Coordinates of C-alpha atoms in Angstrom, one line a residue:
X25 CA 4.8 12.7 -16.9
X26 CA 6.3 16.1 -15.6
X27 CA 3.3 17.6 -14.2
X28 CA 3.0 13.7 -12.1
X29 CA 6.7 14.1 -11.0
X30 CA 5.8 17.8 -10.5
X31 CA 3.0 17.0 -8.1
X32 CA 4.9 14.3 -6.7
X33 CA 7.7 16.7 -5.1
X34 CA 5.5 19.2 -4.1
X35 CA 3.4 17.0 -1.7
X36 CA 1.3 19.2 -0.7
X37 CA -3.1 18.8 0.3
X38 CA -3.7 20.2 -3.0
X39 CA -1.0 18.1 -5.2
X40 CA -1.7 14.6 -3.7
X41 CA -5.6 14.8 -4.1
X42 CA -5.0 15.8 -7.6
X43 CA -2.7 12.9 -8.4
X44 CA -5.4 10.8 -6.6
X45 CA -8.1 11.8 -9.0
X46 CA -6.1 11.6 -11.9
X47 CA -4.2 8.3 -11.8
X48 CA -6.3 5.0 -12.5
X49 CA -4.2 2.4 -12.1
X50 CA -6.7 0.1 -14.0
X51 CA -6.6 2.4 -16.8
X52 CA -3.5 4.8 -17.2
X53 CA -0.6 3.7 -19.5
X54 CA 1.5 1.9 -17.6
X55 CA 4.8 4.5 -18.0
X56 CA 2.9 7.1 -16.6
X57 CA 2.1 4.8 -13.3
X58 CA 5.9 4.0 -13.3
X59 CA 6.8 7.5 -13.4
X60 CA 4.3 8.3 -10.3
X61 CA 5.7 5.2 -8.8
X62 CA 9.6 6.0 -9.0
X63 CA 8.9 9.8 -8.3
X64 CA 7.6 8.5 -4.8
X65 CA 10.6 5.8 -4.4
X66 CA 13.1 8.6 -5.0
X67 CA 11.3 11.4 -3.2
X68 CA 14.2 12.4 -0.5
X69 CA 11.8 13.4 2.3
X70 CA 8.1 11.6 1.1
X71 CA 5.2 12.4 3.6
X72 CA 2.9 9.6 5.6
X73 CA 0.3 11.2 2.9
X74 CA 2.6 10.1 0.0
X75 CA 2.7 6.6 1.4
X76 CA -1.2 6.8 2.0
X77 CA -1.5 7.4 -1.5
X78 CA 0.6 4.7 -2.7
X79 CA -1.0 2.1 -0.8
X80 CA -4.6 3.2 -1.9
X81 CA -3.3 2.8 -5.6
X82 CA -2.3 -0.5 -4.8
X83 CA -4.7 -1.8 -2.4
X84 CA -7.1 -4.4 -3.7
X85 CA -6.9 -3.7 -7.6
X86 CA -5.8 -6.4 -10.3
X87 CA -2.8 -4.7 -11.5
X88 CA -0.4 -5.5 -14.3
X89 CA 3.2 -7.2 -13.0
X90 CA 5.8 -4.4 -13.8
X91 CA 3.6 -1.9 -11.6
X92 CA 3.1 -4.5 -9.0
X93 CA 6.6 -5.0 -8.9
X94 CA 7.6 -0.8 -8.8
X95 CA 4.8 -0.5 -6.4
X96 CA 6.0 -2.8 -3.5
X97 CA 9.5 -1.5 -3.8
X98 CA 8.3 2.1 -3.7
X99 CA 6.1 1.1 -0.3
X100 CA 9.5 -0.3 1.4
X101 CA 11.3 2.9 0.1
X102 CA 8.9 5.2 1.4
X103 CA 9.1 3.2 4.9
X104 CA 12.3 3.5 5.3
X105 CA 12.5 6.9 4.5
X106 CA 9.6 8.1 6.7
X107 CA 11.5 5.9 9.4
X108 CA 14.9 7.6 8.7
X109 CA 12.9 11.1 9.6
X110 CA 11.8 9.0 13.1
X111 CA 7.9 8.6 11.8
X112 CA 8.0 4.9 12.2
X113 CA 5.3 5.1 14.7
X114 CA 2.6 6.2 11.9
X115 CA 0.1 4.1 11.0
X116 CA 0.2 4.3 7.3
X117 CA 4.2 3.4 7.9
X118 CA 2.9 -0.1 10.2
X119 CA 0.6 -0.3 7.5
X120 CA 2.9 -0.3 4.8
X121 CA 4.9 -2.7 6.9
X122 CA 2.6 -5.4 7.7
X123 CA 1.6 -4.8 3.4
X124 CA 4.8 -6.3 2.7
X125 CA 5.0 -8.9 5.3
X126 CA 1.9 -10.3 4.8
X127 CA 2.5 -10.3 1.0
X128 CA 5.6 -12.2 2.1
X129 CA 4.3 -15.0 3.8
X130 CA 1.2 -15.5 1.6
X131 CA 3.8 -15.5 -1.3
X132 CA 3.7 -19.0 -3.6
X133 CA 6.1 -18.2 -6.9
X134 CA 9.6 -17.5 -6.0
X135 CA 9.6 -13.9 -8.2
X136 CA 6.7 -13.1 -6.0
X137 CA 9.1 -13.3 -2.8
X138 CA 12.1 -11.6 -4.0
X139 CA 9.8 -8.5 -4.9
X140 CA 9.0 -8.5 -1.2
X141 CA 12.5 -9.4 -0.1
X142 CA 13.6 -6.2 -2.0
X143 CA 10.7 -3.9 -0.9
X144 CA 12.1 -5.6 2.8
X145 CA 16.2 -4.4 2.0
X146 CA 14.1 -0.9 0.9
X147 CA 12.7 -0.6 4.5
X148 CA 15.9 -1.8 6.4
X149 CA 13.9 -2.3 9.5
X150 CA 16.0 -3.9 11.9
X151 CA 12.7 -5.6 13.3
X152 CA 12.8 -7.4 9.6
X153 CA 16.1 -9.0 10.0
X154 CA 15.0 -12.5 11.3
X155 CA 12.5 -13.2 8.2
X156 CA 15.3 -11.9 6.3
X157 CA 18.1 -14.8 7.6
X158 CA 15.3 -17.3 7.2
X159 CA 14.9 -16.6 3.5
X160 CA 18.6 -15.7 3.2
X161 CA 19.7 -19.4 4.8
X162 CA 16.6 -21.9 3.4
X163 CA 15.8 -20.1 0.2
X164 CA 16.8 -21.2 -3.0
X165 CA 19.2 -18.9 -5.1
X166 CA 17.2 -16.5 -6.3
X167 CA 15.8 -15.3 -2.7
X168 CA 18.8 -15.9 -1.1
X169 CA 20.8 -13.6 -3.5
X170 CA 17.7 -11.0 -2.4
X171 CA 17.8 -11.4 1.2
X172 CA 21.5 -11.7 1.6
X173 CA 21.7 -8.1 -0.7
X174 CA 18.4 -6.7 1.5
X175 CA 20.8 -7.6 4.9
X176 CA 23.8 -5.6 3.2
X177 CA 22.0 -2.8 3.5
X178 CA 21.8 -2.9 6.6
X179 CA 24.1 -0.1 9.3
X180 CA 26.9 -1.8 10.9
X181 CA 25.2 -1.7 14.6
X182 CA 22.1 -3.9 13.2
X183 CA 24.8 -6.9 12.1
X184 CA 24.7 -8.8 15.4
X185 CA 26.2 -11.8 16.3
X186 CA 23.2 -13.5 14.7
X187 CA 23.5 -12.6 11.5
X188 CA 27.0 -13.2 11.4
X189 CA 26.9 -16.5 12.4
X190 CA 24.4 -17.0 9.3
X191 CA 26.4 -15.4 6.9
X192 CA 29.3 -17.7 8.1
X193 CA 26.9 -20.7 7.1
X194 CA 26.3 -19.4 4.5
X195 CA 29.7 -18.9 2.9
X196 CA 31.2 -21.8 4.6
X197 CA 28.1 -23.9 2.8
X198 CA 27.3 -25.5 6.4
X199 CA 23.9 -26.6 5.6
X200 CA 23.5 -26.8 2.0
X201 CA 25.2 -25.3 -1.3
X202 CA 24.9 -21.7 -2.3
X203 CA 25.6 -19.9 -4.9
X204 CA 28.8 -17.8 -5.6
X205 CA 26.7 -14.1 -5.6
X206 CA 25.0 -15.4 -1.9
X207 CA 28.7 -16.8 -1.1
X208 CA 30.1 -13.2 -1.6
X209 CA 27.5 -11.2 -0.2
X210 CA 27.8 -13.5 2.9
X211 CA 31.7 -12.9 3.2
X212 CA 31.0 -9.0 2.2
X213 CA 28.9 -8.3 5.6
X214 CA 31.4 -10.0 7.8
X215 CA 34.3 -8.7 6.2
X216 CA 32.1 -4.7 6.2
X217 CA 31.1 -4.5 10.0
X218 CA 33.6 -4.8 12.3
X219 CA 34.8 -8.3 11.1
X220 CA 37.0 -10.4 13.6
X221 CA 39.9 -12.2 12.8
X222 CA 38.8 -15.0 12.8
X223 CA 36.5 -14.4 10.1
X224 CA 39.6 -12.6 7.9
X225 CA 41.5 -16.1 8.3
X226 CA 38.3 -18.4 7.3
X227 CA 37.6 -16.4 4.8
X228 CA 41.6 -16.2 3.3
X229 CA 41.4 -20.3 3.8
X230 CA 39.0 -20.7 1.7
X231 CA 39.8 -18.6 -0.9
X232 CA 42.5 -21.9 -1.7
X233 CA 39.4 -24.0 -3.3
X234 CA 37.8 -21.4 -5.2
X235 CA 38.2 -20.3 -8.5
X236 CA 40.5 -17.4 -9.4
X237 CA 37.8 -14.8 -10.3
X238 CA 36.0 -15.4 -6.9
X239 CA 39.0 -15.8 -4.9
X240 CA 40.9 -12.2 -6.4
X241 CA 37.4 -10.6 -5.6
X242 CA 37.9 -11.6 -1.5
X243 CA 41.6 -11.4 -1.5
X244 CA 41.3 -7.9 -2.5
X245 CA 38.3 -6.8 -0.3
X246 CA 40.4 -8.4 2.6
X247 CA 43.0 -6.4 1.7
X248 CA 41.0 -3.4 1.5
X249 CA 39.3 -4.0 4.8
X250 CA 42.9 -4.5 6.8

């Protein structure tokens, strides 16, 4: 496990051709896959070649869930990070992109989706944002925690008048009911980036029908805000 993490920071020709040869993902034990999978989620300045190699790994192979799971979050990590150093115009990064989407939408059991949701709030690609207040607005709870945590993510100049006026429905419960995590998050974005006052005084009105836990938690991030 060292000598993976070992190779893993070190990125080099020589280091990633050796971890290409040596991990299996059909056959290593799984802890040792997780350890090459985090060690590329947390590296602080991955390469396109890192990405390349964690796509290969994943690409096409019947894997077991857990490293599924690490792996997609790792690809969205490694996007965003490779986008943070302005390399979103590689096309292992599109690559790694289009992965997740397309996982996405050919997603059918709910778990499935909020693995891709979070590899999605990993990326924070502001291009993502719309398939992000679809799932955060029509999913059920589950998704709509994930999408409305992936949109929190998100830098203040990216939280447009759109997805405001989701996150209003979606506190407000203007088209269906929605759990008190999704409520929260909701009333935490528009009370985080640059919220008007009308949003301070919807948010303080409602706080009169809500139960005292829920209710402290906005009164105090109101307060904290003004």
């Amino acid at each position: 496990p060292f000598l993976v993490e070992v190779a893993v920071a070190t990125q080099s020709v020589a280091s990633l051709a050796a971890l290409s040869d040596f991990l299996d993902f059909s056959k290593e034990p799984k802890s040792l896959l997780e350890k090459f999978l985090y060690a590329a989620a947390f590296s602080p300045q991955p390469s396109g070649e890192l990405l390349h190699l964690v796509l290969d790994k994943l690409d096409g192979k019947q894997l077991a869930p857990e490293i599924w799971e690490t792996g997609m979050v790792a690809v969205g990590s490694l996007v965003g990070k490779l986008c943070q150093q302005k390399l979103c115009g590689l096309q292992v990064v599109e690559r790694g992109v289009e992965t997740i989407l397309r996982g996405l939408r050919g997603a059918k059991e709910e778990a499935e989706v909020v693995i891709y949701l979070l590899a999605l709030g990993n990326a924070r690609l502001p291009g993502t944002i719309p398939t992000l207040l679809e799932h955060a607005e029509d999913g059920p709870t589950a998704v709509t925690a994930a999408a409305t945590s992936a949109l929190q993510r998100f830098p203040a100049p990216h939280i447009c008048s759109k997805v405001k006026q989701a996150m209003r429905r979606i506190f407000h419960q203007k088209r269906k009911s929605y759990d008190k995590t999704c409520r929260l998050a909701a009333a935490e974005i528009l009370l985080d980036n640059h919220p008007l006052a009308m949003d301070v005084i919807n948010i303080l009105l409602a706080t009169s029908e809500m139960e005292t836990e829920m209710a402290t938690f906005l009164l105090l991030k109101v307060q904290s805000s003004l």
